[in-house]
Coordinates of C-alpha atoms in Angstrom, one line a residue:
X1 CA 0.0 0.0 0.0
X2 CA 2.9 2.6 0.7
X3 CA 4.2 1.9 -2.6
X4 CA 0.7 2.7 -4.4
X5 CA 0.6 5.9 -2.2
X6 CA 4.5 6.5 -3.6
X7 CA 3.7 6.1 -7.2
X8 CA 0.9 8.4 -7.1
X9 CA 2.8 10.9 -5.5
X10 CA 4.8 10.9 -8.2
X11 CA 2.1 10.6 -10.5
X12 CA 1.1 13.8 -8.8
X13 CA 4.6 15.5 -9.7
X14 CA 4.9 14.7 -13.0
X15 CA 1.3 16.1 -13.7
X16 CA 2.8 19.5 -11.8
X17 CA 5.6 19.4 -14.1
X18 CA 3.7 18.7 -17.0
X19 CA 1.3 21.5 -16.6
X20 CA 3.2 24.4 -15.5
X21 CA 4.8 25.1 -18.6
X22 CA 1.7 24.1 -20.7
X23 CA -1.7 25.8 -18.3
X24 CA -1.1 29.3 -18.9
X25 CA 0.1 28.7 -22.5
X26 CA -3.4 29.5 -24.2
X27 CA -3.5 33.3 -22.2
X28 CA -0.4 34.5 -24.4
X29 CA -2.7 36.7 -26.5
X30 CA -4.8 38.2 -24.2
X31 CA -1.4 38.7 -21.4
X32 CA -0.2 40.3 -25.0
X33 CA -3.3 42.9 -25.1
X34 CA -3.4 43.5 -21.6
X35 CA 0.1 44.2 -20.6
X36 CA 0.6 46.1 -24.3
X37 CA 3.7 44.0 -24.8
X38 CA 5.7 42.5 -28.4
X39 CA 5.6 38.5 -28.8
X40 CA 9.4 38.7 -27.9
X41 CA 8.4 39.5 -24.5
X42 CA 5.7 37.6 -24.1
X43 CA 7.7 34.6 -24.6
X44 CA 10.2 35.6 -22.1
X45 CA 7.1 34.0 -19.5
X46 CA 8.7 30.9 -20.8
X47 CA 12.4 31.8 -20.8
X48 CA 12.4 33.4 -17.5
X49 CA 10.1 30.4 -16.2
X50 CA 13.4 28.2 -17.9
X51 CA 16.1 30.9 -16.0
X52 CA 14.5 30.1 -12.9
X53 CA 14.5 26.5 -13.2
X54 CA 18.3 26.3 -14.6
X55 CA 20.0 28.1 -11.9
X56 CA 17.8 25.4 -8.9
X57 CA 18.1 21.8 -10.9
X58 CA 22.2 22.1 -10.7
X59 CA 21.4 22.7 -6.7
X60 CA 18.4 20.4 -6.7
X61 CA 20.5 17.8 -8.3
X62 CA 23.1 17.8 -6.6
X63 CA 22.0 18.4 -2.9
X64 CA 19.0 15.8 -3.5
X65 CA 22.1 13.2 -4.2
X66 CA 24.1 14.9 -1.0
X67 CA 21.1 15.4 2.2
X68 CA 18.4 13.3 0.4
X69 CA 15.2 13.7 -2.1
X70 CA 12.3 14.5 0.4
X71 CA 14.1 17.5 2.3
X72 CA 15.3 19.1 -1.1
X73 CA 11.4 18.2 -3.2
X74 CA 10.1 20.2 0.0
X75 CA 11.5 23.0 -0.1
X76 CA 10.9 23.4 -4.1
X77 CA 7.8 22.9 -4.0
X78 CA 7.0 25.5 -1.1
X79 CA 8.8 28.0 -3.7
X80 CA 6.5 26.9 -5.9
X81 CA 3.7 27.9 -3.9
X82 CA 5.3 31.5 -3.3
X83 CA 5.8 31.9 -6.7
X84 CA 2.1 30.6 -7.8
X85 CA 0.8 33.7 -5.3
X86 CA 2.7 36.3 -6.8
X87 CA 1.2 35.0 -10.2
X88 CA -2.0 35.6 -9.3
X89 CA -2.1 38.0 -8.0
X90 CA 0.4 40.3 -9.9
X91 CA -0.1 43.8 -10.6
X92 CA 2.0 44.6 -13.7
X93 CA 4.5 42.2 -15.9
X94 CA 7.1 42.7 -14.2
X95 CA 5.6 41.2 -11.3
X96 CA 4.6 38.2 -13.4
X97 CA 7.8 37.8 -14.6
X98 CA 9.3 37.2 -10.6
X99 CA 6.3 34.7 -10.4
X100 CA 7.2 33.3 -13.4
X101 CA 10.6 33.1 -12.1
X102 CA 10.2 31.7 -8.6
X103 CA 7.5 28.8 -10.1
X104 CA 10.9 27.5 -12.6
X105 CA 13.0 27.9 -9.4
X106 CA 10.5 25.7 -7.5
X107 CA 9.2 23.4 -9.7
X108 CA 12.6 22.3 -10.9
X109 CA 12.7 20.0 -7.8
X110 CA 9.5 17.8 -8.7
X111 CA 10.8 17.2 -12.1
X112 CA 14.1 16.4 -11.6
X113 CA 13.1 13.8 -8.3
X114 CA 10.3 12.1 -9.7
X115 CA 11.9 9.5 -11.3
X116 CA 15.0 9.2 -9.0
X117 CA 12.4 8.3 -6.5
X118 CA 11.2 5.4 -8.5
X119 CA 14.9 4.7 -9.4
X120 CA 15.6 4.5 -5.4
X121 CA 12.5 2.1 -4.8
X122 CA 12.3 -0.5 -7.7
X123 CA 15.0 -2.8 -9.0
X124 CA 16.4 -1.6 -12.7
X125 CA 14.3 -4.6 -14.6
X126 CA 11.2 -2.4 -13.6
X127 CA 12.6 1.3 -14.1
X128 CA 12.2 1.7 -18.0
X129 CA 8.8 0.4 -18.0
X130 CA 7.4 2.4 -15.6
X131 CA 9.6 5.5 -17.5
X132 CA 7.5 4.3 -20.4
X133 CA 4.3 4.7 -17.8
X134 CA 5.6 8.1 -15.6
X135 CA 5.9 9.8 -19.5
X136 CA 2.7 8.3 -20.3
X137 CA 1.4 10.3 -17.5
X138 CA 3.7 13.5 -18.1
X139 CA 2.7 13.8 -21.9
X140 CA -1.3 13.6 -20.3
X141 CA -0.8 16.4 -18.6
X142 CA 0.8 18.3 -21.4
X143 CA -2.1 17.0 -23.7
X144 CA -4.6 18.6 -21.3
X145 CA -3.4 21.4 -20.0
X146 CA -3.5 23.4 -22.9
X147 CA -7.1 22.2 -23.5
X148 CA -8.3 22.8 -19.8
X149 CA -5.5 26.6 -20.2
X150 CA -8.0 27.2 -23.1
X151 CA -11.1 26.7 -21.1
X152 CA -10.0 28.2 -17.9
X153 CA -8.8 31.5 -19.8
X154 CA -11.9 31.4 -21.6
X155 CA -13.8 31.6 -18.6
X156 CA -11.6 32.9 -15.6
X157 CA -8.8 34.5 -17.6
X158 CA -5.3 34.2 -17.2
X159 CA -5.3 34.4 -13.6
X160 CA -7.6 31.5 -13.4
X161 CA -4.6 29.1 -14.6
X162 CA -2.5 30.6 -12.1
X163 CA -5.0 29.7 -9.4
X164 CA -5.0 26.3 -11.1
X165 CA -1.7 25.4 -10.3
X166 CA -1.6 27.1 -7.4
X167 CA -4.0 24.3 -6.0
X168 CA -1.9 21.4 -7.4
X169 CA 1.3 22.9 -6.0
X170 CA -0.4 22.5 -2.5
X171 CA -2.4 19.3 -3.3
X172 CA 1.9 17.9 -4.0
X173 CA 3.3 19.3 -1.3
X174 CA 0.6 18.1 1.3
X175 CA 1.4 14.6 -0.6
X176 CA 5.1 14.8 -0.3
X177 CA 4.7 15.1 3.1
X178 CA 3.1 12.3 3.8
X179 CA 3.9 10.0 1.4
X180 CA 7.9 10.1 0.1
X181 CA 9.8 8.7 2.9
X182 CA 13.2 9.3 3.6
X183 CA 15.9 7.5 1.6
X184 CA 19.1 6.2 3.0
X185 CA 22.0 8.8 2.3
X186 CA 24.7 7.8 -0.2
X187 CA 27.8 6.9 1.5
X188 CA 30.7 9.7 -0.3
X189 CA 29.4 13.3 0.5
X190 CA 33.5 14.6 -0.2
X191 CA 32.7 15.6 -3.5
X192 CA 32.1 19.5 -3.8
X193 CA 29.4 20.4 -6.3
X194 CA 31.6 22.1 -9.0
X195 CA 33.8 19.1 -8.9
X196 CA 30.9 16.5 -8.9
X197 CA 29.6 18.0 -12.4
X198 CA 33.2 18.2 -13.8
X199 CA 33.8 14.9 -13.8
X200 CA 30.5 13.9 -15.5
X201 CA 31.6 16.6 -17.7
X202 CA 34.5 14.3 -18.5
X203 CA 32.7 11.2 -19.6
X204 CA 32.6 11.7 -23.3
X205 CA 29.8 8.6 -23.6
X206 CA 27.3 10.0 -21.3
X207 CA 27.6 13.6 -22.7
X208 CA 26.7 11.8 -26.1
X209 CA 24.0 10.2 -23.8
X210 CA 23.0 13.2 -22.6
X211 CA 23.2 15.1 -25.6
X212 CA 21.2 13.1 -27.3
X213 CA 18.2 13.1 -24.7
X214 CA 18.6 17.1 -24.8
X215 CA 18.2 17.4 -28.5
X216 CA 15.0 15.0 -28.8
X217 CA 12.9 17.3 -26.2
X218 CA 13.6 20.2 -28.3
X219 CA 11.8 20.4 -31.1
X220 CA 8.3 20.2 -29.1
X221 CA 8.7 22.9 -26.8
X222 CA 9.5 24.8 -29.7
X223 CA 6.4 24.1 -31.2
X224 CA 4.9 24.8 -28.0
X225 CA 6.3 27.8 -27.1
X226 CA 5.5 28.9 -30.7
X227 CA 1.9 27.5 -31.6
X228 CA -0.3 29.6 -29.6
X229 CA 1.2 32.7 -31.5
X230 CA 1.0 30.9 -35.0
X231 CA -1.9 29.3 -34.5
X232 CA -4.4 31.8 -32.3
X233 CA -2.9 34.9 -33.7
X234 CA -1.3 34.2 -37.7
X235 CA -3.9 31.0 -38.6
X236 CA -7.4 32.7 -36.9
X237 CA -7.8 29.1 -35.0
X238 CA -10.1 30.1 -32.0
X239 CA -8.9 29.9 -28.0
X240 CA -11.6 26.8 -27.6
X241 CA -10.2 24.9 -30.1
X242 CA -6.2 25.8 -30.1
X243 CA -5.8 23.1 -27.0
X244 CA -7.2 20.5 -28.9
X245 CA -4.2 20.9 -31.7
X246 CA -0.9 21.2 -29.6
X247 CA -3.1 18.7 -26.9
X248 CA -3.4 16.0 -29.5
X249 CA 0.8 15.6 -30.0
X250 CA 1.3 15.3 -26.3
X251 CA -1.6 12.8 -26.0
X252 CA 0.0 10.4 -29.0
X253 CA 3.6 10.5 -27.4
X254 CA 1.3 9.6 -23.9
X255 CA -0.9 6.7 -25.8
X256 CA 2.2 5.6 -27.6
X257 CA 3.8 5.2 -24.2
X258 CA 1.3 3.3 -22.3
X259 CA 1.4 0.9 -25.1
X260 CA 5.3 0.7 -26.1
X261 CA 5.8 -0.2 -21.7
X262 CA 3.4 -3.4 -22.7
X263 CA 6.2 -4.1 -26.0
X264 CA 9.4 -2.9 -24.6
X265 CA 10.5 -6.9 -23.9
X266 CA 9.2 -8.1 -27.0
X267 CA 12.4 -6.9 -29.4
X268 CA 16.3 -6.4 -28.1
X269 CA 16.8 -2.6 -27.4
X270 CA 19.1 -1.7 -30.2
X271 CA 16.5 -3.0 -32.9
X272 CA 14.0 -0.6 -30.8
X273 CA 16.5 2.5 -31.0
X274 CA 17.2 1.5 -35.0
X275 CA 13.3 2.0 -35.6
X276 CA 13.8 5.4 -34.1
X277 CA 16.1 6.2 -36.7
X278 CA 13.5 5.1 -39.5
X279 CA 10.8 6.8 -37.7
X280 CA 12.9 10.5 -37.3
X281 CA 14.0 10.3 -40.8
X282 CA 10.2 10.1 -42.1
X283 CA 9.4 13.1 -39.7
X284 CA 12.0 15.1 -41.0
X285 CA 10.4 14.3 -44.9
X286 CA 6.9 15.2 -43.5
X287 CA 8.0 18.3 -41.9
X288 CA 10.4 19.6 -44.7
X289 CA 7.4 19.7 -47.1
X290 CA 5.3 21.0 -45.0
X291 CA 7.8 23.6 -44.6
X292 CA 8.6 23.9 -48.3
X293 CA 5.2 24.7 -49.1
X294 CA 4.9 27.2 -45.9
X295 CA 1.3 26.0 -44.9
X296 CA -1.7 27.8 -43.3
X297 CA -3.3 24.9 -42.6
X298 CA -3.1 24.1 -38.8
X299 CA -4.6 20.5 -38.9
X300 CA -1.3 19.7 -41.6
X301 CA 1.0 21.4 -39.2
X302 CA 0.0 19.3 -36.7
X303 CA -0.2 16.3 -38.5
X304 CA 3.4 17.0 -39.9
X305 CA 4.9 16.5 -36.5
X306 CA 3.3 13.4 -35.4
X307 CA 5.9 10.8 -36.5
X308 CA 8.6 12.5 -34.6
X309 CA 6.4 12.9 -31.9
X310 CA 6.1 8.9 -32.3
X311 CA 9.9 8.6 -32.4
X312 CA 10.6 10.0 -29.4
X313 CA 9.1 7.3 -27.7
X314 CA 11.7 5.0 -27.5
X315 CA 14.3 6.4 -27.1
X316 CA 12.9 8.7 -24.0
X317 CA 12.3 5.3 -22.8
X318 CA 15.4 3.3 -22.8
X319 CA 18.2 5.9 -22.6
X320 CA 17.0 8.0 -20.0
X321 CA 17.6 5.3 -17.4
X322 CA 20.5 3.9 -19.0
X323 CA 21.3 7.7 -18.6
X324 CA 20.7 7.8 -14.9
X325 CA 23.1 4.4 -13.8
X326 CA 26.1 5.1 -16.1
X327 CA 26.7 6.8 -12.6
X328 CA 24.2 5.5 -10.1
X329 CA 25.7 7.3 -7.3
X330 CA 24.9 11.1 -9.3
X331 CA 21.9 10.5 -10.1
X332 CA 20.4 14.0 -9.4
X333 CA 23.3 15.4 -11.2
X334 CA 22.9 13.6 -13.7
X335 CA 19.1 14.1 -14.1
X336 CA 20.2 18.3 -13.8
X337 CA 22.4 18.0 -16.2
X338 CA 19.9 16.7 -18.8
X339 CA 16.8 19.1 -17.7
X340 CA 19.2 21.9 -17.6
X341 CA 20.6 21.4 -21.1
X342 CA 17.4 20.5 -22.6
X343 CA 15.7 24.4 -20.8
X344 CA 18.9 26.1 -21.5
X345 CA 18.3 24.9 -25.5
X346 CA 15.1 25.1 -25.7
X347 CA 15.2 29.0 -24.4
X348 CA 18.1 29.9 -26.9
X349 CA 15.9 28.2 -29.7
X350 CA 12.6 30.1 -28.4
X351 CA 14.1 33.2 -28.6
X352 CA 15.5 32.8 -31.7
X353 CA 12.4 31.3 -33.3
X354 CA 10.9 34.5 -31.7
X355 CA 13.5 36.7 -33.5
X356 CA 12.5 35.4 -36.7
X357 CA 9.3 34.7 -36.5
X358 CA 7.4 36.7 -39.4
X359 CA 3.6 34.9 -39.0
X360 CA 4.0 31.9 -40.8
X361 CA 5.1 28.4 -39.6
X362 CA 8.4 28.4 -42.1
X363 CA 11.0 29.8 -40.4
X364 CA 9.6 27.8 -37.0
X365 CA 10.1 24.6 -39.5
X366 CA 13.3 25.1 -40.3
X367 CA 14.5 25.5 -36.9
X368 CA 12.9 22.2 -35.9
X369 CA 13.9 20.3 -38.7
X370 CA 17.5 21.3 -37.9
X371 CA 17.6 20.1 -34.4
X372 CA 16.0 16.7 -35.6
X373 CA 18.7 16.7 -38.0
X374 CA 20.8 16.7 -35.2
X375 CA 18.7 14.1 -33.3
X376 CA 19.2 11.3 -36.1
X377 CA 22.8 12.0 -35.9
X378 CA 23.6 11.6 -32.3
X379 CA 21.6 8.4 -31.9
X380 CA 23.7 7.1 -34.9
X381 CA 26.2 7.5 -32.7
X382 CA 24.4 5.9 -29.9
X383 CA 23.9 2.6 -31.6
X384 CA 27.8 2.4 -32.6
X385 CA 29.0 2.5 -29.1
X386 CA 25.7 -0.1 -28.0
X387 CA 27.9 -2.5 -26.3
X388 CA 29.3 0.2 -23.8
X389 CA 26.5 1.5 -22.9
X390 CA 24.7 -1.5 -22.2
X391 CA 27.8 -3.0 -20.5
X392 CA 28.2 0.3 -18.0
X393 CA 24.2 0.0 -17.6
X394 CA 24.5 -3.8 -16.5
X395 CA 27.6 -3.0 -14.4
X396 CA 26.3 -0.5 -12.4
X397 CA 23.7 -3.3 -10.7
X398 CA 26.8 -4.4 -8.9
X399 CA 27.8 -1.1 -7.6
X400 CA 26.6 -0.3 -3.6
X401 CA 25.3 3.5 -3.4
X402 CA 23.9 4.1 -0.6
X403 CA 24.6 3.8 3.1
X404 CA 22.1 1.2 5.4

């Protein structure tokens, strides 16, 4: 029973996660008309929300490895709150913006320490398929949050998805309390935090590991960040039914997850990953004409991205915990480094798609067709050096991290 109570804690976090970037989302054009301000700024919600959350997960990571998860999810999540008030009950932008700010501060704990929770509690034959599961869940929440953010802003405006995850910041936090014990500490606490990231620095393999995971998140928060802009504002599509467009990618990857956990043993890994390849390479011939012909047609947008949104699948679901026990005893570092790189990316490559956006989707296809580019490439990679990585992943079962 204390293990069903766990897992839907962290059922409770990833849904957090997943719907603080995505809620408020569908109140871009009306935060636009009321504050007076250009797109460029109005994306800066999201950058500043990424700011925030890049300068805690390095801390997060780190100290959650060091003094433990439960002490380090607690106090993120109680910024979280703080910065949930100020959002709703700003009085200018610049007010938002701290919100903004303290939320990615806060919420940086529940996403990085979800899984790692699950890692700490379940032997590694279970982890990848309930990673398949937890993203199942995440990708849920990012399906309906812009659907409910269109409904709520409909009806309560854009503070009313403020107040929305104000509520589910507390409903967590009541449920971290109670329900996330705490973990035994890891036996080494020497190692300084500069020095600890340094040395995973070092390890060519998992940068490419890491590297890879970074670039396949991109491309949909671009779209994300993007859509509501291009979609509400360039393509007339109306507030009610704008959810139901970007909702529908994050519910495939979700379905497609929930179904690949069921297959994951059915095929050897590598012949998994190789599909991936096939998969990305088809995506980039459905976005590139799509591009080409600079469309206006929202459903063909979104139908354009759905086989990369199909190949992320599984790849998110075998190399993220691969990922996590090439090092099993910096495993919150580990898990920074790969949100921090993928926010720190995807902020450079919102602002630029910002700076070039001229009202069409072209220039957004480009950019998103050049990261997946870079996708195919580094999981090329991946599959020549297999054998390591599956060697280091097996190896690490015999390693003892944590003190009794």
């Amino acid at each position: 029973m204390s293990k069903l109570f766990l897992l839907l804690s962290v059922i409770m976090m990833d849904l957090l996660t997943g719907m603080e970037f995505d809620l408020f989302v569908p109140s871009f054009p009306e935060l636009q008309s009321l504050f007076d301000i250009s797109s460029f700024w109005v994306e800066a919600l999201l950058s500043v929300n990424f700011i925030g959350y890049c300068l805690s997960l390095f801390f997060v990571g780190a100290f959650s490895d060091r003094y433990g998860r439960k002490p380090i999810l607690l106090i993120g999540l109680s910024l979280f709150v703080a910065g949930s008030l100020l959002c709703v009950f700003a009085p200018t932008f610049g007010c938002l913006l701290i919100g903004r700010f303290l939320q990615g501060i806060g919420v940086a704990a529940p996403s990085i320490l979800s899984f790692l929770i699950i890692a700490d509690s379940y032997p590694l034959s279970e982890q990848q398929r309930f990673m398949a599961l937890l993203n199942g869940v995440m990708n849920i929440a990012v399906g309906l949050a812009p659907v409910a953010g269109s409904y709520i802003a409909l009806y309560f405006h854009w503070q009313g998805n403020f107040i929305a995850l104000l509520l589910l910041g507390l409903l967590v936090l009541m449920m971290t309390c109670i329900f996330i014990p705490h973990y035994p500490l890891p036996k080494s606490k020497k190692q300084s935090l500069i020095s600890g990231y340094v040395e995973l620095l070092s390890s060519k393999p998992l940068m490419l590991l890491i590297g890879h995971i970074i670039l396949m998140i991109v491309p949909y928060w671009i779209f994300v960040g993007m859509s509501p802009l291009l979609y509400i504002k360039a393509l007339g599509v109306s507030l009610t039914h704008f959810g139901y467009y970007q909702g529908s990618l994050a519910l495939v990857f979700a379905l497609g997850c929930f179904v690949f956990s069921w297959f994951l043993n059915q095929l050897q890994q590598k012949i998994w990953l190789i599909l991936s390849v096939y998969t990305f390479i088809v995506s980039l011939v459905s976005l590139g004409l799509t591009t080409l012909v600079n469309s206006t047609n929202p459903l063909l947008i979104t139908l354009s991205l759905f086989p990369f949104i199909v190949g992320q699948i599984i790849p998110s679901t075998i190399l993220y915990p691969l990922c996590l026990h090439y090092k099993p005893e910096a495993k919150g570092q580990v898990s920074a480094m790969i949100q921090g790189g993928r926010l720190i990316l995807c902020a450079i490559t919102l602002q630029i798609a910002g700076f070039y956006y001229r009202g069409s989707f072209q220039n957004i296809g480009i950019i998103i067709i050049a990261v997946i580019s870079l996708v195919v490439f580094t999981l090329i990679l991946l599959l020549n050096k297999w054998k390591q990585f599956e060697n280091s992943y097996h190896t690490s079962t015999l390693k003892p991290e944590h003190e009794d």
